Amino acid sequence: MAPHAEDGVNGSSGASSLDFTTFSNIIDGKLSSTSQTRHGINPATDKPNPEVPVSTPEDVDRAVEAAKKAAKSWANTSYADRRKAVLAFADGLEKEKDAFAQFLTKEQGKPLHWAYFELDFALSAIRTMAGLELPTDVVADEEGRKIIVRYTPLGTVVGIVPWNYPILLCVTKIAPAVVTGNPIIIKPSPFTPYGGLKLVELAQRYFPAGVVQGLSGDDNLGPWLTSHPGPAKISFTGSSATGKKVMASASKTLKRVTLELGGNDPAIILEDVNIKEVAAKVATLAFLNSGQICLALKRIFVHEKIFDEFRDAMVEHTKTLKLGEAHEEGVFLGPIQNSMQYERVKGFFGEIEKEKLNVAVGGKNPDGPGYFITPTIIDRPKEDSRLVVEEPFGPIVPLLSFSTDEEAITKANNTNYGLGASVWSSNLDRATKIAEQLEAGNIWINTHFELDIRAPYGGHKESGIGIEFGIGGLKSYCNSQTVYLKK
Ligand code: NAD
């Protein structure tokens, strides 16, 4: 079965039928408007994007009710049929890839080729997650009894999404939630509501009413959803500060939470690397998406023996990274996504003069329009400075030095975050020994940020609770149920 495979939202079917000029909530299989609306801003031009709904508590009630209505039959739909629907959704999205990528540049600001990268990653994430097998674990099968563990749907899930990867982080919640039999209500960021709402609109062609719903709103909407007694789980991606509020709110009805939060990822560069090659990769991984990645490199520790040479090579590469509007030829960095974040990142630049920081490259930002920040490297700021301790979430990064492996490990672990970390060396044994002592959920050797959806993903310390991706990620949308069978 491919539920509702032929029914488009407007009774249409086929590929390019989505309208990217109007955006609605999607409740119980239908487009739904609100009396109040708001809009996002194109961060490259300061121009307004289209109006989107501002949901009310009544909209939340209606969506939760529709999800509840849909939950039972969706849970009873076979895994194979749910998988078929998810894969059909991916095929539908692939047909709309150009439209989604173009709009992503308008709402998020990222260069067009990185918008395509996000869409491609999203497509492969959906397909990979749908391809995973959710097992029934046989714990014992012996004389007289059998013990098995089944994984059953939790019920309604709320997916709360940030603004840096609005499409990818939507589908990495939709696909595992629905393939494991749960309805989901998506709440995109108020800064980037468009792609998320359109994805949910598209999903209506492949899922029964109430299985995939979308609500946009202002700052009230998240707390209304997390405190509502209906949902069974909140899957949240965002900052650690907000993650704590989500957990507190969810605790009132003991909702399950998965929290994918902030990071302050270190890279440890040993003295035996190919300096030019690694410096270029490290600069790319610090400035990709204008530094607005939870897993961007945010603290770069370089062995003192190669510090100057490595810094100079990183500076050279950074000078080649072009800042500009998404469609400009050769552009690598777009603007910061929103004015609030822009002001926050500029705050770090304000400290350059105050703290007498050494600017290795960058340091001066263009005037408007648009929230453009020049990629900037700061040479050895104090290790208790804001730039080192906090997550700037913008294209400004500190270069720091160390002299022994122990010192590098201690410095890298000196943070409340624990999302990712990497070690760079031509000696894999030494790099592995260092890597195994790092306090982070994702450790790379000689690369960073290269995720594989088959593997579990999550943060240590204040970078999160629980995991997404892999079989563990699927199980996080399920109750575990142990069955004791007396033979
Ligand atoms: P944010 O925490 O401000 O917002 C994230 C989402 O939460 C938005 O949809 C927002 O509207 C909603 N929200 C805000 N207050 C809420 C509340 N009280 N209750 C419920 N929902 C609420 O984060 P952001 O600024 O959108 O994103 C940047 C942050 O996200 C960075 O810290 C980044 O590291 C983190 N992030 C983490 C991952 C990861 O996988 N670990 C991925 C991407 C981004």
mmCIF file of C-alpha atoms and ligand atoms in Angstrom, residues 160-165 169 187-191 218-219 221-223 226 236-243 245-246 260-263 293-295 298 338 340-341 391 393 417 419 457 463 468, ligand 1:
data_model
loop_
_atom_site.group_PDB
_atom_site.id
_atom_site.type_symbol
_atom_site.label_atom_id
_atom_site.label_comp_id
_atom_site.label_asym_id
_atom_site.label_seq_id
_atom_site.Cartn_x
_atom_site.Cartn_y
_atom_site.Cartn_z
ATOM 1 C CA ILE A 160 11.128 20.878 16.493
ATOM 2 C CA VAL A 161 13.609 22.100 13.899
ATOM 3 C CA PRO A 162 16.241 24.907 13.826
ATOM 4 C CA TRP A 163 17.069 27.274 10.959
ATOM 5 C CA ASN A 164 20.508 26.111 9.777
ATOM 6 C CA TYR A 165 19.414 22.964 7.858
ATOM 7 C CA LEU A 169 16.590 18.355 9.954
ATOM 8 C CA LYS A 187 7.368 22.768 13.904
ATOM 9 C CA PRO A 188 9.922 24.560 11.739
ATOM 10 C CA SER A 189 11.921 27.521 13.011
ATOM 11 C CA PRO A 190 10.081 30.859 12.727
ATOM 12 C CA PHE A 191 13.188 32.083 10.840
ATOM 13 C CA ASP A 218 5.891 32.517 16.712
ATOM 14 C CA ASP A 219 7.887 31.907 19.890
ATOM 15 C CA LEU A 221 4.280 27.604 19.509
ATOM 16 C CA GLY A 222 7.221 25.481 20.754
ATOM 17 C CA PRO A 223 6.222 25.741 24.426
ATOM 18 C CA THR A 226 6.091 20.628 24.439
ATOM 19 C CA PHE A 236 14.251 18.561 19.306
ATOM 20 C CA THR A 237 17.220 20.000 17.427
ATOM 21 C CA GLY A 238 18.466 23.402 18.519
ATOM 22 C CA SER A 239 20.540 25.179 21.117
ATOM 23 C CA SER A 240 21.473 23.681 24.474
ATOM 24 C CA ALA A 241 19.713 26.553 26.287
ATOM 25 C CA THR A 242 16.413 25.803 24.544
ATOM 26 C CA GLY A 243 16.964 22.052 24.909
ATOM 27 C CA LYS A 245 13.602 24.310 28.513
ATOM 28 C CA VAL A 246 12.159 21.616 26.243
ATOM 29 C CA GLU A 260 20.305 17.258 19.504
ATOM 30 C CA LEU A 261 21.939 20.430 20.813
ATOM 31 C CA GLY A 262 24.853 22.806 20.381
ATOM 32 C CA GLY A 263 28.506 21.981 19.927
ATOM 33 C CA ILE A 293 26.586 23.975 11.771
ATOM 34 C CA CYS A 294 26.352 22.213 15.107
ATOM 35 C CA LEU A 295 29.327 20.112 13.930
ATOM 36 C CA LYS A 298 34.847 25.755 16.410
ATOM 37 C CA ASN A 338 18.804 36.003 10.720
ATOM 38 C CA MET A 340 19.376 37.989 15.902
ATOM 39 C CA GLN A 341 22.209 35.588 15.069
ATOM 40 C CA GLU A 391 29.520 28.503 20.385
ATOM 41 C CA PHE A 393 27.625 29.741 15.279
ATOM 42 C CA TYR A 417 29.723 20.580 24.955
ATOM 43 C CA LEU A 419 29.017 16.830 20.029
ATOM 44 C CA TYR A 457 24.410 10.261 16.081
ATOM 45 C CA SER A 463 25.267 18.599 23.464
ATOM 46 C CA GLU A 468 19.194 9.880 16.076
HETATM 47 P P1 NAD B 1 16.983 27.430 19.050
HETATM 48 O O1 NAD B 1 17.183 26.562 20.223
HETATM 49 O O2 NAD B 1 16.868 28.894 19.269
HETATM 50 O O3 NAD B 1 15.659 27.029 18.256
HETATM 51 C C1 NAD B 1 15.439 25.725 17.763
HETATM 52 C C2 NAD B 1 13.956 25.490 17.617
HETATM 53 O O4 NAD B 1 13.348 25.519 18.910
HETATM 54 C C3 NAD B 1 13.203 26.537 16.785
HETATM 55 O O5 NAD B 1 12.210 25.881 16.033
HETATM 56 C C4 NAD B 1 12.573 27.407 17.857
HETATM 57 O O6 NAD B 1 11.419 28.097 17.411
HETATM 58 C C5 NAD B 1 12.230 26.383 18.912
HETATM 59 N N1 NAD B 1 12.073 26.913 20.285
HETATM 60 C C6 NAD B 1 12.600 28.045 20.811
HETATM 61 N N2 NAD B 1 12.259 28.159 22.115
HETATM 62 C C7 NAD B 1 11.515 27.061 22.416
HETATM 63 C C8 NAD B 1 10.906 26.572 23.605
HETATM 64 N N3 NAD B 1 10.977 27.243 24.757
HETATM 65 N N4 NAD B 1 10.236 25.410 23.554
HETATM 66 C C9 NAD B 1 10.171 24.699 22.396
HETATM 67 N N5 NAD B 1 10.730 25.101 21.242
HETATM 68 C C10 NAD B 1 11.399 26.258 21.244
HETATM 69 O O7 NAD B 1 18.158 27.068 18.035
HETATM 70 P P2 NAD B 1 18.503 27.766 16.658
HETATM 71 O O8 NAD B 1 19.087 29.107 16.944
HETATM 72 O O9 NAD B 1 17.329 27.649 15.743
HETATM 73 O O10 NAD B 1 19.639 26.779 16.096
HETATM 74 C C11 NAD B 1 20.983 26.907 16.399
HETATM 75 C C12 NAD B 1 21.394 25.920 17.478
HETATM 76 O O11 NAD B 1 21.013 24.609 17.104
HETATM 77 C C13 NAD B 1 22.910 25.862 17.671
HETATM 78 O O12 NAD B 1 23.211 25.799 19.047
HETATM 79 C C14 NAD B 1 23.301 24.556 16.982
HETATM 80 O O13 NAD B 1 24.519 24.000 17.437
HETATM 81 C C15 NAD B 1 22.110 23.712 17.283
HETATM 82 N N6 NAD B 1 22.006 22.609 16.327
HETATM 83 C C16 NAD B 1 22.256 21.348 16.765
HETATM 84 C C17 NAD B 1 22.212 20.278 15.877
HETATM 85 C C18 NAD B 1 22.509 18.885 16.319
HETATM 86 O O14 NAD B 1 22.252 17.972 15.541
HETATM 87 N N7 NAD B 1 23.031 18.646 17.496
HETATM 88 C C19 NAD B 1 21.912 20.511 14.536
HETATM 89 C C20 NAD B 1 21.662 21.807 14.126
HETATM 90 C C21 NAD B 1 21.704 22.855 15.036
#
